[in-house]
Coordinates of C-alpha atoms in Angstrom, one line a residue:
M7 CA 13.6 11.7 -9.9
K8 CA 13.7 14.6 -11.7
P9 CA 14.9 17.7 -9.8
I10 CA 13.2 19.9 -7.7
V11 CA 13.9 23.7 -9.3
I12 CA 12.7 26.8 -7.6
T13 CA 12.8 30.2 -8.8
P14 CA 14.3 32.4 -6.4
V15 CA 12.6 36.0 -5.8
T16 CA 15.7 37.9 -6.2
S17 CA 15.9 41.5 -8.0
N18 CA 20.1 38.9 -8.8
T19 CA 17.5 35.9 -10.6
P20 CA 19.8 34.9 -13.5
T21 CA 18.3 35.3 -16.9
S22 CA 18.6 32.7 -20.1
S23 CA 21.9 34.1 -21.1
N24 CA 23.9 33.3 -17.5
T25 CA 22.1 30.4 -15.9
P26 CA 24.8 28.3 -16.7
Q27 CA 27.6 30.0 -14.9
H28 CA 25.7 30.8 -12.6
S29 CA 24.0 27.1 -11.7
W30 CA 28.5 26.3 -11.0
L31 CA 29.0 28.8 -8.7
N32 CA 25.7 27.3 -6.5
K33 CA 26.7 26.2 -2.8
V34 CA 24.4 23.0 -2.5
P35 CA 23.9 20.2 -4.6
E36 CA 20.2 19.3 -7.4
I37 CA 17.8 17.5 -5.4
T38 CA 17.7 14.1 -7.4
L39 CA 17.6 10.8 -6.6
I40 CA 21.3 10.3 -5.4
F41 CA 20.5 14.3 -3.1
W42 CA 17.7 12.4 -1.2
V43 CA 19.4 8.2 -0.5
I44 CA 22.8 10.1 0.9
K45 CA 21.1 12.3 2.4
M46 CA 18.3 9.1 4.7
M47 CA 21.9 7.4 5.3
S48 CA 24.0 10.5 6.3
T49 CA 21.1 10.9 8.8
T50 CA 21.2 6.5 9.7
V51 CA 25.5 7.2 9.8
G52 CA 24.3 10.2 12.7
E53 CA 22.4 8.6 14.9
T54 CA 24.7 4.7 14.8
A55 CA 27.6 7.2 14.8
A56 CA 26.2 9.5 18.1
D57 CA 26.0 6.3 19.7
Y58 CA 28.4 3.9 19.3
L59 CA 31.2 6.8 20.2
S60 CA 29.4 8.1 22.7
F61 CA 27.9 4.0 24.8
H62 CA 31.1 1.2 22.9
L63 CA 33.5 3.6 23.0
H64 CA 32.6 5.2 26.4
V65 CA 33.8 8.6 24.5
G66 CA 30.4 10.2 26.7
M67 CA 27.9 12.2 24.5
I68 CA 29.5 15.7 26.0
N69 CA 32.8 14.1 25.3
T70 CA 31.8 12.9 21.1
S71 CA 29.6 15.7 21.0
I72 CA 32.9 18.4 21.3
I73 CA 35.1 16.4 19.0
M74 CA 32.5 16.2 17.2
G75 CA 31.7 19.7 17.1
V76 CA 35.2 20.9 16.0
F77 CA 34.7 18.3 13.0
L78 CA 32.4 19.8 11.7
L79 CA 33.6 23.3 12.1
F80 CA 36.6 21.8 10.2
A81 CA 34.6 20.2 7.0
L82 CA 33.0 23.3 7.2
W83 CA 34.9 25.8 7.1
V84 CA 36.5 23.8 4.1
Q85 CA 33.0 24.4 2.5
L86 CA 33.3 27.7 3.1
K87 CA 36.2 28.1 1.5
Q88 CA 34.4 26.8 -1.1
S89 CA 33.7 28.6 -4.6
Q90 CA 31.0 25.6 -6.2
Y91 CA 29.4 22.8 -5.4
R92 CA 32.0 19.7 -4.4
P93 CA 30.1 16.5 -3.5
G94 CA 33.4 16.0 -1.0
A95 CA 33.2 19.0 1.3
Y96 CA 29.6 19.3 0.9
W97 CA 28.4 15.7 1.9
S98 CA 30.7 16.0 5.4
V99 CA 29.5 19.0 6.7
V100 CA 26.2 17.3 6.1
V101 CA 27.1 13.8 7.8
L102 CA 29.2 15.6 10.5
I103 CA 25.9 17.9 11.5
S104 CA 24.2 14.7 11.2
I105 CA 25.8 13.5 13.8
F106 CA 26.4 16.2 16.3
G107 CA 22.7 17.3 15.8
T108 CA 21.2 13.6 16.8
L109 CA 24.1 14.7 20.3
V110 CA 22.2 18.3 20.7
T111 CA 19.0 16.5 21.0
D112 CA 19.6 13.1 23.3
I113 CA 22.1 15.8 25.8
L114 CA 18.8 18.0 25.7
T115 CA 17.0 14.5 26.0
D116 CA 19.5 11.7 28.6
K117 CA 21.4 14.5 30.4
L118 CA 18.9 17.7 30.8
D119 CA 15.6 15.3 30.8
V120 CA 14.2 17.8 28.9
P121 CA 10.8 16.2 27.2
L122 CA 11.0 15.4 24.0
P123 CA 7.5 17.2 22.9
V124 CA 9.6 20.2 24.7
S125 CA 12.6 19.5 22.3
T126 CA 10.0 19.3 19.5
A127 CA 8.4 22.4 19.8
V128 CA 12.1 24.1 20.7
F129 CA 13.9 23.4 17.5
S130 CA 10.6 23.5 15.7
A131 CA 10.0 26.9 16.5
L132 CA 13.8 27.8 16.4
L133 CA 13.7 26.5 12.5
A134 CA 10.2 28.4 11.6
A135 CA 12.3 31.3 13.4
T136 CA 16.1 30.3 11.0
F137 CA 13.1 30.6 7.9
A138 CA 11.5 33.6 8.9
Y139 CA 14.7 36.3 9.5
W140 CA 16.5 33.9 6.4
F141 CA 13.4 35.1 3.9
S142 CA 13.3 38.5 5.5
K143 CA 16.8 39.3 5.1
E144 CA 17.4 37.1 1.2
R145 CA 13.6 37.2 0.0
T146 CA 14.2 33.5 -1.0
L147 CA 14.5 30.4 0.9
S148 CA 15.3 28.6 -2.7
I149 CA 17.9 26.8 -2.5
H150 CA 19.2 26.4 -6.2
S151 CA 20.7 30.6 -5.3
I152 CA 23.0 29.1 -2.1
V153 CA 25.1 31.8 -4.2
T154 CA 26.7 34.6 -1.1
L155 CA 28.3 33.6 2.0
K156 CA 25.6 35.1 4.8
R157 CA 22.6 32.3 2.0
E158 CA 24.9 29.3 2.7
L159 CA 25.7 30.5 6.8
F160 CA 21.1 30.3 7.1
Y161 CA 21.2 26.8 4.7
W162 CA 23.2 25.4 7.5
L163 CA 22.1 26.8 10.2
A164 CA 18.7 25.3 8.7
I165 CA 20.5 21.9 8.7
L166 CA 21.8 22.1 12.2
F167 CA 18.5 22.5 12.8
T168 CA 16.6 19.9 11.2
F169 CA 18.7 17.3 12.1
A170 CA 18.1 18.2 15.9
L171 CA 14.1 17.9 15.0
G172 CA 14.0 15.3 13.1
T173 CA 16.0 13.0 15.7
A174 CA 13.9 14.8 18.7
V175 CA 10.8 13.4 16.1
G176 CA 11.5 10.0 15.7
D177 CA 12.6 9.4 19.0
W178 CA 9.1 10.1 20.6
V179 CA 7.5 8.9 18.1
S180 CA 9.6 5.1 18.6
E181 CA 10.5 5.2 21.4
D182 CA 8.2 7.4 24.2
M183 CA 5.8 6.7 22.2
N184 CA 6.1 2.9 21.2
V185 CA 5.6 2.9 18.0
G186 CA 8.3 1.0 17.0
Y187 CA 11.3 0.6 15.1
G188 CA 9.6 -0.5 11.6
M189 CA 6.7 0.7 12.4
S190 CA 7.8 4.6 12.2
A191 CA 10.1 3.9 9.3
I192 CA 6.8 3.2 7.7
V193 CA 5.7 6.4 8.3
F194 CA 8.0 8.4 8.0
G195 CA 8.5 6.6 4.9
G196 CA 5.2 7.0 3.9
L197 CA 5.1 10.9 4.8
I198 CA 7.2 11.1 2.2
T199 CA 6.4 9.8 0.2
L200 CA 2.6 12.6 0.1
I201 CA 5.0 14.5 0.0
S202 CA 6.5 14.0 -3.8
L203 CA 3.1 13.4 -4.4
V204 CA 1.4 16.4 -3.5
F205 CA 4.4 17.9 -5.6
Y206 CA 4.8 16.5 -8.8
R207 CA 0.6 16.0 -9.3
F208 CA -1.0 19.3 -6.7
K209 CA 2.5 21.1 -8.4
A210 CA 2.7 22.7 -4.3
N211 CA 5.0 24.7 -3.1
A212 CA 8.8 23.1 -4.1
V213 CA 11.0 24.8 -0.7
L214 CA 8.2 23.8 1.5
C215 CA 7.8 20.1 0.1
F216 CA 11.8 20.1 -0.2
W217 CA 12.4 21.1 3.2
L218 CA 9.3 19.4 4.9
A219 CA 11.1 15.9 2.9
Y220 CA 14.9 17.1 4.9
I221 CA 12.9 17.1 7.9
L222 CA 11.1 14.0 8.1
T223 CA 14.3 11.5 5.4
R224 CA 16.1 12.6 9.5
P225 CA 13.8 10.0 11.3
L226 CA 13.4 8.3 8.3
G227 CA 16.8 7.2 8.7
A228 CA 17.3 7.1 13.2
S229 CA 14.4 4.4 12.4
I230 CA 16.2 2.3 9.8
G231 CA 19.4 2.7 12.0
D232 CA 17.8 1.9 14.9
L233 CA 16.2 -1.0 12.9
L234 CA 19.1 -2.4 11.8
S235 CA 21.9 -2.0 14.6
Q236 CA 19.7 -2.8 18.2
P237 CA 19.1 -6.1 19.5
I238 CA 16.8 -8.0 18.8
R239 CA 15.0 -8.0 22.4
K240 CA 14.6 -4.0 21.1
G241 CA 13.1 -4.7 18.5
G242 CA 16.0 -4.3 16.0
L243 CA 17.3 -7.0 13.7
G244 CA 20.8 -6.8 16.3
F245 CA 23.4 -6.0 13.1
G246 CA 25.4 -3.8 15.8
T247 CA 25.9 -0.4 15.6
T248 CA 29.3 -0.8 13.9
S249 CA 28.6 -3.0 11.2
T250 CA 25.9 -0.2 10.3
S251 CA 27.8 2.7 10.3
I252 CA 30.3 0.4 7.6
V253 CA 27.7 0.0 5.8
F254 CA 26.3 2.8 5.5
L255 CA 28.9 5.0 5.5
V256 CA 31.3 2.8 2.7
I257 CA 28.1 3.3 0.8
I258 CA 27.9 7.4 1.3
I259 CA 31.4 7.5 0.0
A260 CA 31.4 5.5 -3.0
L261 CA 28.3 7.6 -3.9
V262 CA 29.9 11.0 -3.1
A263 CA 33.2 9.2 -5.9
Y264 CA 30.6 8.9 -8.3
L265 CA 29.6 12.6 -8.2
T266 CA 32.6 14.1 -7.5
V267 CA 34.1 12.5 -11.0
R268 CA 30.0 13.2 -12.9
T269 CA 30.6 16.7 -11.8
K270 CA 34.2 17.2 -13.1
Q271 CA 33.2 15.7 -16.7
Q272 CA 29.8 18.2 -17.0
K273 CA 32.3 21.1 -15.9
S274 CA 34.8 19.5 -19.4
Q275 CA 32.0 19.4 -21.5

């Protein structure tokens, strides 16, 4: 897949002479097919891992969220300490933020009895407010210019809200609307395909298309995770949360290892 290249609207936009140096300072990856595969699988791991820790190990959602929150803060600290994009550090945060974001929505729904439409509206508003404030301060929402601490903090806050929002939307459609896990995966996958078509065919705004697709990969991954892991009597395929989490996590680790080796090779050339 051709990477989405977004030119940031900022006075620090690099010229052609220093673009290679500037690109190495970016703290997040280019948007390629591998990016979307890992992103989707990380959302699946987030869904199944949260269920496994909360229910199968009887840790409970509150305790699990605290534990995952601590791990997330540590992983985020490691990521923020990096001077440039490093696959291992970056994707560790994504996987953990996926688990934590899932738990936030689940706690609101299951423990505090907040309706999913309300959670969807609240997280949509928080995400919109994050984007608005981010743009007011930086004049760009481009993920190809995450080269300062402020921009990276905006980025990760937006990512957290996309996971929480995607969880709420996915559960609302698949469970409250009784669409089912398989049909939900088809619906969200179709919407992502439509966004890709609009971007590549009609040259729609790259920033908008990216963030819309990023939000939708969360319910897509969650629907796939539930479809694979849930019992047959609940509309799933019955593979279980343990097997599903392990398989997807192994694939993520393999892809991240590949990206790490490739990144080192590119830098050495």
